[in-house]
Coordinates of C-alpha atoms and ligand atoms in Angstrom, one line a residue:
M11 CA 135.2 225.0 174.4
H12 CA 135.6 223.0 177.6
A13 CA 132.8 221.2 179.5
V14 CA 130.6 223.2 181.9
P15 CA 132.3 223.1 185.4
A16 CA 130.5 220.8 187.8
R17 CA 128.0 222.5 190.1
T18 CA 129.4 221.2 193.4
N19 CA 127.5 221.9 196.7
A20 CA 130.1 224.5 197.7
R21 CA 129.9 226.3 194.3
V22 CA 126.1 226.3 194.3
D23 CA 126.1 227.7 197.8
F24 CA 128.5 230.4 196.6
Y25 CA 126.4 231.2 193.6
E26 CA 123.4 231.5 195.9
R27 CA 125.2 233.9 198.3
I28 CA 126.6 236.2 195.5
G29 CA 123.2 236.2 193.9
H30 CA 122.0 238.4 196.8
H31 CA 124.7 240.9 195.8
D32 CA 123.6 240.9 192.1
L33 CA 126.6 238.9 191.0
A34 CA 126.7 235.7 189.0
P35 CA 129.5 233.3 187.9
L36 CA 130.3 233.6 184.3
W37 CA 131.8 230.0 184.1
D38 CA 128.4 228.6 184.8
V39 CA 126.8 230.3 181.8
L40 CA 129.6 231.0 179.4
R41 CA 129.0 228.2 177.0
G42 CA 125.4 229.2 176.5
L43 CA 126.4 232.9 175.9
V44 CA 129.4 232.5 173.6
T45 CA 128.3 229.6 171.4
P46 CA 130.4 228.1 168.6
E47 CA 127.6 228.9 166.2
P48 CA 124.3 230.9 166.3
V49 CA 121.8 229.3 168.7
T50 CA 118.3 230.7 168.1
P51 CA 114.8 230.3 169.5
V52 CA 113.5 231.4 166.1
V53 CA 112.0 228.4 164.2
P54 CA 111.3 228.0 160.5
H55 CA 107.6 228.7 159.8
L56 CA 105.2 229.3 156.9
W57 CA 101.9 231.3 157.0
R58 CA 99.6 230.1 154.2
Y59 CA 97.7 233.2 153.1
A60 CA 94.5 231.2 152.3
D61 CA 94.5 230.0 156.0
I62 CA 94.9 233.4 157.6
R63 CA 93.1 235.7 155.2
P64 CA 89.7 235.0 156.8
F65 CA 91.0 236.2 160.2
I66 CA 92.4 239.4 158.6
L67 CA 89.0 240.1 157.1
E68 CA 87.3 239.2 160.4
A69 CA 89.5 241.7 162.2
G70 CA 87.9 244.3 159.8
E71 CA 84.5 243.6 161.3
L72 CA 85.8 243.8 164.9
I73 CA 87.7 247.1 164.8
T74 CA 88.1 250.1 162.5
A75 CA 91.6 251.1 161.3
K76 CA 91.1 254.4 163.1
E77 CA 90.3 252.8 166.5
A78 CA 93.1 250.3 166.1
E79 CA 95.5 253.0 164.8
R80 CA 97.0 250.2 162.8
R81 CA 94.8 247.1 162.2
V82 CA 97.4 244.4 161.9
L83 CA 97.6 240.7 162.7
I84 CA 101.2 240.1 163.8
L85 CA 103.0 237.2 162.3
E86 CA 104.5 235.8 165.5
N87 CA 107.3 233.3 165.2
P88 CA 106.2 230.2 167.1
G89 CA 109.6 230.3 168.9
L90 CA 109.0 233.8 170.0
K91 CA 105.4 233.6 171.4
G92 CA 104.2 236.9 173.0
K93 CA 107.2 238.8 171.7
S94 CA 105.6 240.4 168.7
A95 CA 108.5 239.3 166.6
I96 CA 109.1 237.1 163.5
T97 CA 112.9 237.1 164.1
R98 CA 114.9 238.3 167.0
T99 CA 115.2 241.8 165.5
L100 CA 112.3 242.1 163.1
Y101 CA 108.5 242.3 163.3
A102 CA 106.1 241.4 160.6
G103 CA 102.3 241.7 160.3
L104 CA 99.5 241.9 157.8
Q105 CA 97.7 245.2 157.7
L106 CA 94.2 245.6 156.5
I107 CA 92.7 248.9 155.2
L108 CA 89.1 248.7 154.0
P109 CA 87.7 251.1 151.4
G110 CA 87.2 254.6 152.7
E111 CA 89.3 254.0 155.8
V112 CA 92.2 256.0 157.1
A113 CA 95.0 254.8 159.4
P114 CA 95.8 258.0 161.2
A115 CA 99.1 259.9 160.8
H116 CA 101.9 259.2 163.3
R117 CA 105.7 258.8 163.4
H118 CA 108.1 256.7 165.3
T119 CA 111.8 255.8 165.3
Q120 CA 111.0 252.3 164.0
S121 CA 111.5 252.0 160.2
A122 CA 108.8 250.2 158.3
L123 CA 108.5 248.5 154.9
R124 CA 105.2 247.6 153.2
F125 CA 104.9 244.9 150.7
V126 CA 101.6 244.7 149.0
V127 CA 99.9 241.3 149.2
E128 CA 96.3 241.8 148.2
G129 CA 94.3 244.6 146.6
S130 CA 95.5 247.6 144.7
G131 CA 95.0 251.3 144.8
A132 CA 95.3 252.1 148.5
F133 CA 97.9 254.7 149.3
T134 CA 100.4 255.5 152.0
A135 CA 101.6 259.0 152.6
V136 CA 105.1 259.7 153.8
D137 CA 106.2 263.2 154.7
G138 CA 103.6 264.8 152.5
E139 CA 103.8 262.5 149.4
R140 CA 101.2 259.9 148.6
T141 CA 102.1 256.7 146.8
V142 CA 99.5 254.4 145.4
M143 CA 100.3 250.8 146.2
R144 CA 100.1 247.9 143.8
P145 CA 100.8 244.2 144.4
G146 CA 104.5 243.5 144.8
D147 CA 105.4 247.2 145.3
F148 CA 108.0 247.7 148.0
V149 CA 107.2 250.8 150.0
I150 CA 109.4 252.4 152.7
T151 CA 108.4 254.5 155.7
P152 CA 111.7 255.9 157.1
S153 CA 112.4 256.4 160.8
W154 CA 110.7 259.5 162.3
T155 CA 108.6 260.4 159.2
Y156 CA 104.9 261.1 159.5
H157 CA 102.8 258.5 157.6
D158 CA 99.2 257.7 157.2
H159 CA 97.4 255.1 155.1
G160 CA 94.2 255.3 153.2
N161 CA 92.1 253.3 150.8
D162 CA 90.3 255.0 148.0
S163 CA 89.8 251.8 146.1
D164 CA 86.6 249.7 146.3
R165 CA 88.4 246.6 147.6
P166 CA 90.1 245.6 150.9
M167 CA 93.8 246.1 150.8
V168 CA 96.3 243.9 152.7
W169 CA 100.0 244.4 152.9
L170 CA 102.9 242.9 154.8
D171 CA 104.4 245.3 157.3
G172 CA 108.1 244.7 158.2
L173 CA 109.5 246.8 161.0
D174 CA 112.6 246.8 163.1
I175 CA 110.5 246.9 166.3
P176 CA 112.4 244.2 168.3
L177 CA 115.7 245.8 167.3
V178 CA 114.6 249.2 168.4
Q179 CA 113.2 247.6 171.6
A180 CA 116.6 245.9 172.3
L181 CA 118.3 249.3 172.0
D182 CA 115.6 251.1 174.1
V183 CA 115.3 253.9 171.5
S184 CA 111.6 253.9 170.8
F185 CA 110.0 257.3 170.4
A186 CA 106.6 257.8 168.8
E187 CA 104.0 260.6 168.5
G188 CA 100.7 261.2 166.7
Y189 CA 100.0 264.0 164.3
P190 CA 97.3 266.4 165.3
A191 CA 95.1 265.5 162.3
D192 CA 94.2 262.2 160.8
Q193 CA 96.2 262.9 157.7
H194 CA 99.4 264.8 157.2
P195 CA 99.0 267.6 154.6
V196 CA 100.0 266.5 151.0
T197 CA 102.8 268.8 149.8
R198 CA 104.2 266.9 146.8
A199 CA 102.7 265.3 143.7
P200 CA 102.5 261.4 143.6
G201 CA 105.6 260.0 141.9
D202 CA 107.8 263.0 142.9
S203 CA 110.3 260.9 144.8
L204 CA 110.6 258.2 142.2
A205 CA 111.1 260.8 139.4
R206 CA 113.6 262.7 141.5
F207 CA 115.7 259.8 142.8
G208 CA 114.6 256.5 141.1
S209 CA 115.7 256.7 137.5
G210 CA 119.5 256.3 138.0
M211 CA 119.6 260.1 138.5
V212 CA 119.5 262.3 141.6
P213 CA 119.0 266.1 141.9
L214 CA 122.2 267.9 140.8
D215 CA 122.5 269.8 144.0
A216 CA 121.0 267.2 146.3
E217 CA 120.9 267.7 150.0
P218 CA 123.1 265.4 152.0
A219 CA 121.9 261.8 151.8
R220 CA 119.7 260.5 154.6
K221 CA 120.1 257.0 156.1
T222 CA 117.0 255.8 154.2
S223 CA 116.4 255.8 150.5
P224 CA 114.4 258.8 149.3
V225 CA 112.7 256.5 146.8
F226 CA 109.8 255.3 149.0
N227 CA 108.0 253.2 146.4
Y228 CA 110.0 250.7 144.3
P229 CA 107.2 249.6 141.9
Y230 CA 107.0 245.9 141.2
A231 CA 106.6 246.4 137.5
R232 CA 110.1 247.8 137.3
S233 CA 111.8 245.3 139.6
R234 CA 110.0 242.4 137.8
D235 CA 111.2 243.7 134.4
A236 CA 114.7 243.8 135.6
L237 CA 114.6 240.2 136.8
A238 CA 112.9 239.1 133.5
A239 CA 115.7 240.8 131.5
L240 CA 118.4 238.9 133.4
H241 CA 116.7 235.6 132.9
K242 CA 119.0 234.4 130.1
G243 CA 122.2 235.3 131.9
P244 CA 124.1 233.5 134.7
I245 CA 122.2 232.5 137.8
D246 CA 123.7 232.3 141.2
P247 CA 123.3 228.6 142.1
H248 CA 122.7 229.3 145.8
R249 CA 120.4 232.4 145.4
G250 CA 118.8 232.3 142.0
L251 CA 118.5 235.7 140.3
A252 CA 118.6 238.1 143.2
L253 CA 118.6 241.9 143.2
K254 CA 118.7 244.1 146.3
Y255 CA 116.9 247.4 146.6
V256 CA 119.4 250.2 146.9
H257 CA 119.7 253.7 148.2
P258 CA 120.3 255.9 145.1
H259 CA 122.9 258.1 146.8
T260 CA 125.0 255.3 148.3
G261 CA 124.3 252.1 146.4
D262 CA 123.9 250.5 149.8
W263 CA 120.7 248.9 151.2
A264 CA 117.6 251.1 150.8
M265 CA 117.0 251.0 154.6
P266 CA 119.6 251.2 157.3
T267 CA 118.1 248.5 159.5
I268 CA 116.3 246.2 157.0
G269 CA 117.8 244.8 153.9
T270 CA 115.4 244.0 151.1
F271 CA 115.7 242.0 147.9
L272 CA 113.7 240.3 145.1
T273 CA 114.6 236.9 143.7
L274 CA 113.5 235.1 140.6
L275 CA 113.7 231.3 140.5
P276 CA 113.2 229.8 137.0
T277 CA 110.8 226.9 136.5
G278 CA 112.3 223.7 138.0
F279 CA 115.3 225.6 139.6
V280 CA 116.7 224.1 142.8
T281 CA 119.1 226.3 144.8
A282 CA 122.2 224.8 146.3
P283 CA 122.2 224.8 150.1
Y284 CA 122.7 228.2 151.6
R285 CA 122.8 229.7 155.1
S286 CA 123.5 233.1 156.5
T287 CA 123.4 234.8 159.8
D288 CA 120.5 237.1 158.9
A289 CA 117.2 235.4 159.7
T290 CA 115.1 236.2 156.6
V291 CA 111.4 236.7 155.9
Y292 CA 110.1 235.7 152.5
A293 CA 106.9 236.8 150.8
V294 CA 105.9 234.8 147.7
V295 CA 104.8 237.1 144.9
E296 CA 104.5 234.6 142.0
G297 CA 104.8 230.9 141.5
T298 CA 104.8 227.8 143.6
G299 CA 107.5 225.7 145.2
V300 CA 109.0 224.1 148.2
S301 CA 111.6 225.5 150.5
T302 CA 113.5 223.1 152.7
I303 CA 114.6 224.9 155.8
G304 CA 116.8 223.0 158.2
G305 CA 115.6 219.8 156.6
Q306 CA 111.9 220.6 157.0
P307 CA 109.9 221.2 153.8
F308 CA 107.5 224.1 153.4
A309 CA 105.3 224.2 150.3
W310 CA 104.4 227.7 149.2
G311 CA 102.4 229.7 146.7
P312 CA 101.5 233.3 146.0
Q313 CA 100.9 235.5 149.0
D314 CA 102.3 233.0 151.5
I315 CA 105.0 234.2 153.9
F316 CA 107.7 232.2 155.5
V317 CA 110.8 232.7 157.7
V318 CA 114.2 231.2 157.6
P319 CA 116.2 231.4 160.9
S320 CA 119.8 232.5 161.3
W321 CA 122.4 229.9 160.2
V322 CA 120.0 227.2 159.0
D323 CA 120.4 225.7 155.6
V324 CA 117.8 226.6 153.1
V325 CA 117.1 225.0 149.7
H326 CA 114.4 226.5 147.4
H327 CA 112.8 224.5 144.7
A328 CA 110.6 226.4 142.3
S329 CA 107.9 224.2 140.7
D330 CA 107.2 227.0 138.3
E331 CA 108.8 230.4 137.8
A332 CA 108.7 232.0 141.1
V333 CA 109.4 235.5 142.5
L334 CA 110.2 235.9 146.2
F335 CA 110.6 239.2 148.1
G336 CA 112.9 238.9 151.1
F337 CA 113.9 241.0 154.0
S338 CA 116.3 240.7 157.0
D339 CA 118.5 242.7 159.4
R340 CA 121.6 242.1 157.1
P341 CA 122.5 245.8 156.9
V342 CA 122.9 246.0 160.7
Q343 CA 125.0 242.8 160.8
E344 CA 127.2 244.1 157.9
A345 CA 127.6 247.6 159.5
L346 CA 128.9 245.8 162.6
G347 CA 131.1 243.4 160.7
L348 CA 129.1 240.4 161.9
W349 CA 127.4 239.1 158.8
R350 CA 128.4 235.6 157.5
E351 CA 127.1 233.2 154.9
R352 CA 127.9 229.7 153.9
R353 CA 127.5 228.4 150.4
G354 CA 127.1 224.6 150.2
A355 CA 127.0 222.0 152.9
A356 CA 129.6 222.1 155.7
Ligands
GTQ26 O1 101.8 251.3 159.7 O2 102.8 252.6 161.1 O3 102.4 246.8 161.5 O4 103.3 251.8 163.4 C1 103.1 248.2 163.3 C2 103.4 249.5 163.8 C3 102.4 249.1 161.2 C4 102.4 251.5 160.8 C5 102.7 248.0 162.0 C6 103.1 250.6 163.0 C7 102.7 250.4 161.7

């Protein structure tokens, strides 16, 4: 691209005059709009669970889940302060449900995922089916489905929420409403969706597939077993052993706006440099290691969360066998023909 044209007095005077008519000169801003490569305000960042856990529990003393509607501490990217966003299109937060609490039923056009970080045995109900959540489970709340959360266990429960809030905001398509009661009636037995859609089989005369996977809990035990079984086979040098969560009808991503995957990195494994256009949030399930993001090292352990911006090289080094859950807006980029990756240094 050529250099920015000089801002001569005559030009600046012109810009000023046309500004009053809600006009602006493209040539003065073009190079910042159509950049040769992604330019992002998003910065790499890591939240150490041990550091933030006390604040999550403190929030539990300040407000009830019911009053808050959702008692969540937002993981705000330091490059996006005040924007309630972890990347330009995605939101992430840590939600706390104390024993006996209920987060009341509502629905919204934003899609949500839950990834259990601490505790076991709380449930989320989606469209009349409850699923009990265990650490490492990946749970989906599809767009416009009623959902409430509750905790019948005797321990606090914390999970990572991932939502497409900034994307929905950019498109101005947010709709939301409460349900008249705290909890939506339960109409199906726990495990119904998984049995119906999650065993490599789907109902013979299934209704037309929806955009979001009907399997709304992908239990960690199963995903972990799959990765363990692949351990002896070939490993992608840039990605480690990586499996994506899929929609049983289409084989495509489980959610239309958020792509999710689980990665195993064997002990001592160092990934080759990798970058992609989808800024990605990682939650550490098992193991310890260091991820170097744009040359900056971030040491992580279980329950930590970190974010890799768009088009920045990442190298993961697992000190011991590690499992990482990841999510990004890749399905959106792929659907629009925009997604790119680069394997290895330039
Ligand atoms: O659980 O429905 O973190 O509506 C943000 C918005 C969680 C939820 C969030 C939400 C929810």
